[in-house]
Amino acid sequence: IVTTPEKWDIVTRQGEGRAYTQLVKLVIVDEIHLLHDDRGPVLESIVARVIRQVETTAEPVRLVGLSATLPNYADVATFLRVDPEKGMFFFDHTYRPVPLQMQYLGITERNAFRRFQLQNEICYEKATGQRKQGNQMLIFTHSRAETGKTAKALRDLAMERDELSLFVREGGATQEILREELSTVKNADLKDVLSYGFAIHHAGMARPDRELVE
């Protein structure tokens, strides 16, 4: 059964379905870091109900929590009644087949507009560093709206510094292909930056636009 926490919470609350829900012997909670979110109370009630079922029926139910962004995994493991020696698994960057380098850059600027500018300037320096090595890159933003704003800001910085050739060569085959594709693009932000070698992607875009970027 693949379901949402809210739906499973309703199903397990109803007494008439208990005969069927008790047949479930494995409960996997994906994105369990949502305990610290609006949906947290629902997840808590599901976990508590599973643990209570095990205690009252003496029939084991395996409870698995998964997350890629959970710094306090040991606390959550305690909440799930996990034996830390046998049932808690933490996979850091050393398990990756491709090495991962992490770098944290702090920005202390309090003015929102200036902070956005600084973020884009730092992002641009990192992007050009990768382009000079012939690499492509993915840049993640905080919202759908910021995908377009960030792409335009990076494009503008490249134009100001006369470095557009780092992203797409003027008169090259790639630029010609991108310009030809513009006629099919529906998203205004994507249409604005695509011919310069930049693109955006988020769930609010039309499927043809997303498939084009992919």
mmCIF file of C-alpha atoms in Angstrom:
data_model
loop_
_atom_site.group_PDB
_atom_site.id
_atom_site.type_symbol
_atom_site.label_atom_id
_atom_site.label_comp_id
_atom_site.label_asym_id
_atom_site.label_seq_id
_atom_site.Cartn_x
_atom_site.Cartn_y
_atom_site.Cartn_z
ATOM 1 C CA ILE A 1 0.000 0.000 0.000
ATOM 2 C CA VAL A 2 1.458 3.357 -1.034
ATOM 3 C CA THR A 3 -0.417 6.153 0.703
ATOM 4 C CA THR A 4 -0.109 9.530 2.397
ATOM 5 C CA PRO A 5 0.312 9.850 6.174
ATOM 6 C CA GLU A 6 -3.058 11.588 6.447
ATOM 7 C CA LYS A 7 -4.924 8.803 4.662
ATOM 8 C CA TRP A 8 -3.243 6.041 6.657
ATOM 9 C CA ASP A 9 -3.970 7.950 9.849
ATOM 10 C CA ILE A 10 -7.680 7.963 8.992
ATOM 11 C CA VAL A 11 -7.715 4.288 7.997
ATOM 12 C CA THR A 12 -5.971 3.130 11.169
ATOM 13 C CA ARG A 13 -8.253 5.225 13.362
ATOM 14 C CA GLN A 14 -11.359 3.466 12.074
ATOM 15 C CA GLY A 15 -12.115 0.343 14.067
ATOM 16 C CA GLU A 16 -13.864 -1.521 11.237
ATOM 17 C CA GLY A 17 -10.661 -1.624 9.175
ATOM 18 C CA ARG A 18 -8.439 -2.893 11.961
ATOM 19 C CA ALA A 19 -8.623 -6.502 10.793
ATOM 20 C CA TYR A 20 -6.970 -5.460 7.555
ATOM 21 C CA THR A 21 -4.514 -2.896 8.873
ATOM 22 C CA GLN A 22 -3.170 -5.434 11.347
ATOM 23 C CA LEU A 23 -2.062 -7.552 8.391
ATOM 24 C CA VAL A 24 0.567 -4.904 7.640
ATOM 25 C CA LYS A 25 3.918 -6.016 9.075
ATOM 26 C CA LEU A 26 6.165 -3.332 7.556
ATOM 27 C CA VAL A 27 5.604 0.428 7.730
ATOM 28 C CA ILE A 28 8.040 2.644 5.827
ATOM 29 C CA VAL A 29 7.877 6.381 6.499
ATOM 30 C CA ASP A 30 9.685 8.246 3.734
ATOM 31 C CA GLU A 31 10.902 11.813 4.396
ATOM 32 C CA ILE A 32 10.589 11.256 8.125
ATOM 33 C CA HIS A 33 12.205 14.647 8.765
ATOM 34 C CA LEU A 34 8.657 15.981 8.143
ATOM 35 C CA LEU A 35 8.158 15.289 11.836
ATOM 36 C CA HIS A 36 9.410 18.866 12.159
ATOM 37 C CA ASP A 37 6.733 20.159 9.800
ATOM 38 C CA ASP A 38 3.002 20.812 9.708
ATOM 39 C CA ARG A 39 2.464 17.115 9.024
ATOM 40 C CA GLY A 40 4.548 16.124 12.051
ATOM 41 C CA PRO A 41 1.620 15.399 14.403
ATOM 42 C CA VAL A 42 0.110 13.011 11.854
ATOM 43 C CA LEU A 43 3.379 11.086 11.543
ATOM 44 C CA GLU A 44 3.714 10.992 15.318
ATOM 45 C CA SER A 45 0.243 9.520 15.719
ATOM 46 C CA ILE A 46 0.951 6.846 13.086
ATOM 47 C CA VAL A 47 4.197 5.826 14.784
ATOM 48 C CA ALA A 48 2.566 5.819 18.205
ATOM 49 C CA ARG A 49 -0.305 3.678 16.909
ATOM 50 C CA VAL A 50 2.078 1.135 15.367
ATOM 51 C CA ILE A 51 4.089 0.892 18.582
ATOM 52 C CA ARG A 52 0.884 0.513 20.605
ATOM 53 C CA GLN A 53 -0.318 -2.230 18.260
ATOM 54 C CA VAL A 54 2.926 -4.143 18.757
ATOM 55 C CA GLU A 55 2.661 -3.791 22.532
ATOM 56 C CA THR A 56 -0.970 -4.952 22.719
ATOM 57 C CA THR A 57 -0.881 -7.782 20.174
ATOM 58 C CA ALA A 58 2.718 -8.967 20.719
ATOM 59 C CA GLU A 59 2.939 -9.280 16.925
ATOM 60 C CA PRO A 60 6.010 -7.565 15.492
ATOM 61 C CA VAL A 61 5.701 -4.751 12.954
ATOM 62 C CA ARG A 62 8.865 -3.405 11.382
ATOM 63 C CA LEU A 63 8.980 0.389 11.382
ATOM 64 C CA VAL A 64 11.432 2.072 8.983
ATOM 65 C CA GLY A 65 12.098 5.814 8.736
ATOM 66 C CA LEU A 66 13.973 7.261 5.760
ATOM 67 C CA SER A 67 15.444 10.710 5.249
ATOM 68 C CA ALA A 68 18.270 12.335 3.320
ATOM 69 C CA THR A 69 18.207 15.502 5.446
ATOM 70 C CA LEU A 70 18.044 14.522 9.106
ATOM 71 C CA PRO A 71 20.854 15.854 11.299
ATOM 72 C CA ASN A 72 19.312 14.570 14.560
ATOM 73 C CA TYR A 73 18.775 11.034 13.278
ATOM 74 C CA ALA A 74 19.689 9.583 16.679
ATOM 75 C CA ASP A 75 16.773 11.432 18.319
ATOM 76 C CA VAL A 76 14.354 10.178 15.690
ATOM 77 C CA ALA A 77 15.724 6.658 16.110
ATOM 78 C CA THR A 78 14.934 6.862 19.829
ATOM 79 C CA PHE A 79 11.402 8.006 18.994
ATOM 80 C CA LEU A 80 10.986 4.999 16.695
ATOM 81 C CA ARG A 81 12.238 2.659 19.464
ATOM 82 C CA VAL A 82 15.239 1.676 17.342
ATOM 83 C CA ASP A 83 18.155 -0.269 18.778
ATOM 84 C CA PRO A 84 21.045 2.092 17.881
ATOM 85 C CA GLU A 85 23.501 -0.811 17.682
ATOM 86 C CA LYS A 86 21.464 -2.882 15.242
ATOM 87 C CA GLY A 87 18.763 -0.795 13.597
ATOM 88 C CA MET A 88 20.163 2.691 13.047
ATOM 89 C CA PHE A 89 22.038 3.364 9.809
ATOM 90 C CA PHE A 90 23.710 6.631 8.840
ATOM 91 C CA PHE A 91 25.223 7.063 5.375
ATOM 92 C CA ASP A 92 27.456 10.094 4.960
ATOM 93 C CA HIS A 93 29.258 11.330 1.839
ATOM 94 C CA THR A 94 31.893 8.559 2.117
ATOM 95 C CA TYR A 95 29.301 6.063 0.830
ATOM 96 C CA ARG A 96 28.787 7.951 -2.438
ATOM 97 C CA PRO A 97 30.187 6.371 -5.633
ATOM 98 C CA VAL A 98 31.119 9.893 -6.764
ATOM 99 C CA PRO A 99 32.988 12.035 -4.196
ATOM 100 C CA LEU A 100 30.987 14.930 -2.791
ATOM 101 C CA GLN A 101 32.635 18.157 -1.730
ATOM 102 C CA MET A 102 30.694 20.416 0.622
ATOM 103 C CA GLN A 103 31.396 24.078 1.220
ATOM 104 C CA TYR A 104 29.364 26.477 3.344
ATOM 105 C CA LEU A 105 29.428 30.194 2.603
ATOM 106 C CA GLY A 106 27.930 32.573 5.144
ATOM 107 C CA ILE A 107 26.354 35.887 4.134
ATOM 108 C CA THR A 108 25.833 38.418 6.910
ATOM 109 C CA GLU A 109 24.178 41.128 4.797
ATOM 110 C CA ARG A 110 20.805 42.049 6.345
ATOM 111 C CA ASN A 111 19.353 44.019 3.455
ATOM 112 C CA ALA A 112 17.251 41.521 1.488
ATOM 113 C CA PHE A 113 17.976 43.009 -1.950
ATOM 114 C CA ARG A 114 21.703 43.270 -1.359
ATOM 115 C CA ARG A 115 21.758 39.760 0.123
ATOM 116 C CA PHE A 116 20.107 38.416 -3.050
ATOM 117 C CA GLN A 117 22.746 40.217 -5.129
ATOM 118 C CA LEU A 118 25.584 38.764 -3.063
ATOM 119 C CA GLN A 119 24.158 35.260 -3.330
ATOM 120 C CA ASN A 120 23.955 35.587 -7.097
ATOM 121 C CA GLU A 121 27.480 36.999 -7.361
ATOM 122 C CA ILE A 122 28.905 34.132 -5.310
ATOM 123 C CA CYS A 123 26.854 31.649 -7.301
ATOM 124 C CA TYR A 124 28.138 33.191 -10.528
ATOM 125 C CA GLU A 125 31.775 32.866 -9.425
ATOM 126 C CA LYS A 126 31.204 29.201 -8.603
ATOM 127 C CA ALA A 127 29.401 28.642 -11.899
ATOM 128 C CA THR A 128 32.106 30.241 -14.031
ATOM 129 C CA GLY A 129 34.730 28.215 -12.184
ATOM 130 C CA GLN A 130 32.941 25.039 -13.234
ATOM 131 C CA ARG A 131 32.383 26.207 -16.803
ATOM 132 C CA LYS A 132 36.096 26.929 -17.211
ATOM 133 C CA GLN A 133 36.635 23.239 -16.414
ATOM 134 C CA GLY A 134 34.043 22.256 -19.015
ATOM 135 C CA ASN A 135 31.451 21.165 -16.464
ATOM 136 C CA GLN A 136 27.700 21.687 -16.410
ATOM 137 C CA MET A 137 25.877 22.358 -13.160
ATOM 138 C CA LEU A 138 22.571 22.336 -11.309
ATOM 139 C CA ILE A 139 21.732 25.310 -9.088
ATOM 140 C CA PHE A 140 18.944 24.846 -6.539
ATOM 141 C CA THR A 141 16.841 27.786 -5.323
ATOM 142 C CA HIS A 142 14.300 28.214 -2.522
ATOM 143 C CA SER A 143 11.218 28.604 -4.715
ATOM 144 C CA ARG A 144 9.880 28.312 -8.238
ATOM 145 C CA ALA A 145 9.900 32.078 -8.674
ATOM 146 C CA GLU A 146 13.578 32.266 -7.736
ATOM 147 C CA THR A 147 14.572 29.871 -10.511
ATOM 148 C CA GLY A 148 13.797 32.489 -13.130
ATOM 149 C CA LYS A 149 15.178 35.389 -11.084
ATOM 150 C CA THR A 150 18.444 33.568 -10.421
ATOM 151 C CA ALA A 151 18.898 32.438 -14.032
ATOM 152 C CA LYS A 152 18.319 35.984 -15.267
ATOM 153 C CA ALA A 153 20.713 37.410 -12.676
ATOM 154 C CA LEU A 154 23.446 34.984 -13.720
ATOM 155 C CA ARG A 155 22.809 35.750 -17.386
ATOM 156 C CA ASP A 156 23.009 39.488 -16.677
ATOM 157 C CA LEU A 157 26.285 39.089 -14.791
ATOM 158 C CA ALA A 158 27.733 37.138 -17.718
ATOM 159 C CA MET A 159 26.684 39.918 -20.076
ATOM 160 C CA GLU A 160 28.108 42.658 -17.856
ATOM 161 C CA ARG A 161 31.450 40.870 -17.615
ATOM 162 C CA ASP A 162 31.465 39.867 -21.285
ATOM 163 C CA GLU A 163 31.671 36.187 -20.344
ATOM 164 C CA LEU A 164 28.650 34.760 -22.146
ATOM 165 C CA SER A 165 31.007 32.622 -24.220
ATOM 166 C CA LEU A 166 31.680 30.566 -21.081
ATOM 167 C CA PHE A 167 28.100 29.308 -21.244
ATOM 168 C CA VAL A 168 27.391 29.142 -24.971
ATOM 169 C CA ARG A 169 29.690 30.035 -27.865
ATOM 170 C CA GLU A 170 28.452 32.884 -30.044
ATOM 171 C CA GLY A 171 27.491 31.564 -33.473
ATOM 172 C CA GLY A 172 28.064 27.965 -32.451
ATOM 173 C CA ALA A 173 25.832 24.996 -33.209
ATOM 174 C CA THR A 174 24.588 24.849 -29.600
ATOM 175 C CA GLN A 175 23.384 28.431 -29.674
ATOM 176 C CA GLU A 176 21.638 27.848 -33.012
ATOM 177 C CA ILE A 177 19.824 24.798 -31.624
ATOM 178 C CA LEU A 178 18.739 26.711 -28.510
ATOM 179 C CA ARG A 179 17.397 29.580 -30.622
ATOM 180 C CA GLU A 180 15.429 27.176 -32.789
ATOM 181 C CA GLU A 181 13.834 25.654 -29.683
ATOM 182 C CA LEU A 182 12.655 29.074 -28.450
ATOM 183 C CA SER A 183 9.597 28.954 -30.710
ATOM 184 C CA THR A 184 8.193 26.006 -28.753
ATOM 185 C CA VAL A 185 8.894 27.383 -25.250
ATOM 186 C CA LYS A 186 5.857 28.538 -23.250
ATOM 187 C CA ASN A 187 7.520 29.671 -19.999
ATOM 188 C CA ALA A 188 8.524 33.339 -20.246
ATOM 189 C CA ASP A 189 11.544 33.010 -17.939
ATOM 190 C CA LEU A 190 12.880 30.002 -19.834
ATOM 191 C CA LYS A 191 12.365 31.772 -23.158
ATOM 192 C CA ASP A 192 14.306 34.755 -21.797
ATOM 193 C CA VAL A 193 17.464 32.826 -20.823
ATOM 194 C CA LEU A 194 17.584 29.691 -22.957
ATOM 195 C CA SER A 195 19.530 31.080 -25.918
ATOM 196 C CA TYR A 196 22.268 32.251 -23.513
ATOM 197 C CA GLY A 197 22.954 28.734 -22.262
ATOM 198 C CA PHE A 198 20.847 28.953 -19.090
ATOM 199 C CA ALA A 199 17.643 27.075 -18.267
ATOM 200 C CA ILE A 200 15.160 26.664 -15.432
ATOM 201 C CA HIS A 201 13.135 23.671 -14.268
ATOM 202 C CA HIS A 202 10.323 23.307 -11.743
ATOM 203 C CA ALA A 203 6.988 21.519 -11.357
ATOM 204 C CA GLY A 204 4.985 24.626 -12.292
ATOM 205 C CA MET A 205 6.254 24.562 -15.868
ATOM 206 C CA ALA A 206 4.421 22.920 -18.772
ATOM 207 C CA ARG A 207 5.556 19.364 -19.446
ATOM 208 C CA PRO A 208 6.991 20.151 -22.913
ATOM 209 C CA ASP A 209 9.155 22.893 -21.367
ATOM 210 C CA ARG A 210 10.408 20.580 -18.646
ATOM 211 C CA GLU A 211 11.155 17.816 -21.130
ATOM 212 C CA LEU A 212 13.032 20.283 -23.335
ATOM 213 C CA VAL A 213 15.251 21.308 -20.418
ATOM 214 C CA GLU A 214 15.828 17.689 -19.404
#
